[in-house]
mmCIF file of C-alpha atoms in Angstrom:
data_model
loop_
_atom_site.group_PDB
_atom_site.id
_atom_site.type_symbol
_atom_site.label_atom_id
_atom_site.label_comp_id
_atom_site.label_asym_id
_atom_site.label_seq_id
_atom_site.Cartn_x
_atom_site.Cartn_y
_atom_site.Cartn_z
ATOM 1 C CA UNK A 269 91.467 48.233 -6.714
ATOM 2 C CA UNK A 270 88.274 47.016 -5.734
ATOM 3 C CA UNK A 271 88.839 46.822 -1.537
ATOM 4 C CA UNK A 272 90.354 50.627 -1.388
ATOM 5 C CA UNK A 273 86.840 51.564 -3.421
ATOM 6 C CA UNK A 274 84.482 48.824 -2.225
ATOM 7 C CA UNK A 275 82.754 48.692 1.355
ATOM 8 C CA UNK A 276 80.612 45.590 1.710
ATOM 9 C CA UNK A 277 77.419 46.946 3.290
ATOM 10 C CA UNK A 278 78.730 50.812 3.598
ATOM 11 C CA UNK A 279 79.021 51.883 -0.064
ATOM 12 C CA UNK A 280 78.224 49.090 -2.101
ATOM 13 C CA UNK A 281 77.765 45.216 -2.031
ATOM 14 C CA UNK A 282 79.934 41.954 -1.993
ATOM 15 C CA UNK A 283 77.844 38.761 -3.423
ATOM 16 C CA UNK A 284 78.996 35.313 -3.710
ATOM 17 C CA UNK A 285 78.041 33.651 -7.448
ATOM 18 C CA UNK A 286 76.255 31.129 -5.342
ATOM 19 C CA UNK A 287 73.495 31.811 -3.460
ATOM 20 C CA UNK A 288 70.853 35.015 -4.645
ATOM 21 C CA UNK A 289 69.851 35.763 -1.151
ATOM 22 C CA UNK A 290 73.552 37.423 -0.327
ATOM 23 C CA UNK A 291 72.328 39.745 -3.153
ATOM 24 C CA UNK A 292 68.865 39.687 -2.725
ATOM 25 C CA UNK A 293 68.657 40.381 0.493
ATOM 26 C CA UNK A 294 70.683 43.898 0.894
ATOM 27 C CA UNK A 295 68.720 45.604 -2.120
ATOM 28 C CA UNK A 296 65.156 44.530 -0.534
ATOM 29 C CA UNK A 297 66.733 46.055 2.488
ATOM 30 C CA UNK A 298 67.642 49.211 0.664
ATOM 31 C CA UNK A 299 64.286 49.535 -0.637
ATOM 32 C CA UNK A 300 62.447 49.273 2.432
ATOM 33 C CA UNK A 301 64.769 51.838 4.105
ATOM 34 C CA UNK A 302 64.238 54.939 2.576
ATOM 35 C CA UNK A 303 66.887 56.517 5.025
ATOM 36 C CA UNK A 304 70.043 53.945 4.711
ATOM 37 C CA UNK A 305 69.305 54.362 1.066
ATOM 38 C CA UNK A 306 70.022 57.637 0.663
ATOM 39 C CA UNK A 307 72.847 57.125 3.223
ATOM 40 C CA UNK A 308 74.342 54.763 0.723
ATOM 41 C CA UNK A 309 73.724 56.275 -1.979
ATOM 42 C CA UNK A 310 75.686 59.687 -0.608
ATOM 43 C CA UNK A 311 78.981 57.361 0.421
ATOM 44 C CA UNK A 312 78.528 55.305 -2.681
ATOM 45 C CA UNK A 313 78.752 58.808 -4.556
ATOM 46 C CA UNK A 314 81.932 59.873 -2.347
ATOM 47 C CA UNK A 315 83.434 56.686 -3.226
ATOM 48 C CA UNK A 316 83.344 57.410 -6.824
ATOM 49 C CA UNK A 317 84.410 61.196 -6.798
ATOM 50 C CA UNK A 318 87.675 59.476 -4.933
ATOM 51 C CA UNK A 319 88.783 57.501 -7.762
ATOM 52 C CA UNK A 320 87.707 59.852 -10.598
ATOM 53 C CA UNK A 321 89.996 60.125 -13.679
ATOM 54 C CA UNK A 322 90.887 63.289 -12.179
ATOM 55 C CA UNK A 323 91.629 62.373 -8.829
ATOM 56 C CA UNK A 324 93.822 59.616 -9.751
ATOM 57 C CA UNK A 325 95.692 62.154 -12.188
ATOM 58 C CA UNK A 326 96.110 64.412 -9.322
ATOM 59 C CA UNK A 327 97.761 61.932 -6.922
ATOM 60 C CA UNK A 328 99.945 60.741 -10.037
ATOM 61 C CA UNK A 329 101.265 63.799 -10.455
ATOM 62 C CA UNK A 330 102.106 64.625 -7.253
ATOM 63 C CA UNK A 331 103.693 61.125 -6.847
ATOM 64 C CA UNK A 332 106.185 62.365 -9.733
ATOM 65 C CA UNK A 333 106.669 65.741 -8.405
ATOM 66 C CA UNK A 334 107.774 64.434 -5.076
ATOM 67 C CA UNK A 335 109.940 61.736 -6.577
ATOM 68 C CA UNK A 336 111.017 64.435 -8.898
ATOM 69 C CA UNK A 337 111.874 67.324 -6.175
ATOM 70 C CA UNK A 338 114.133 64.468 -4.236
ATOM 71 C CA UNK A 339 116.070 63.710 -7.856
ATOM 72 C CA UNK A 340 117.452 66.623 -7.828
ATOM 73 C CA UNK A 341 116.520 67.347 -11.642
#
């Protein structure tokens, strides 16, 4: 879900509906700081690759093949 993924301020944004400067004011910040943009954008990217269709196939699977080596099937 969204707080395993989502890092308010480390690889993405939380904004309330009300009020534009909670949303505002992080992107103008990102813009003016050429080097905690590409920061974020680099953990942002990591964040992603970790809950890839792939990676969540690969932890399924091995969910089932643990379950499936203490069966005893």
């Amino acid at each position: 879900g969204l707080p395993e993924y989502l890092k308010n301020g480390y690889n993405g944004f939380l904004a309330s509906s009300f009020g534009r400067s909670a949303f505002v004011e992080p992107i103008i910040n990102l813009l003016e700081n050429e080097d905690h943009r590409k920061d974020f954008g680099q953990r942002a990217r990591a964040s992603v690759t970790a809950f890839s269709v792939e990676a969540m196939v690969d932890k399924l699977e091995k969910i089932y093949e643990n379950q499936l080596s203490h069966s005893g099937l």
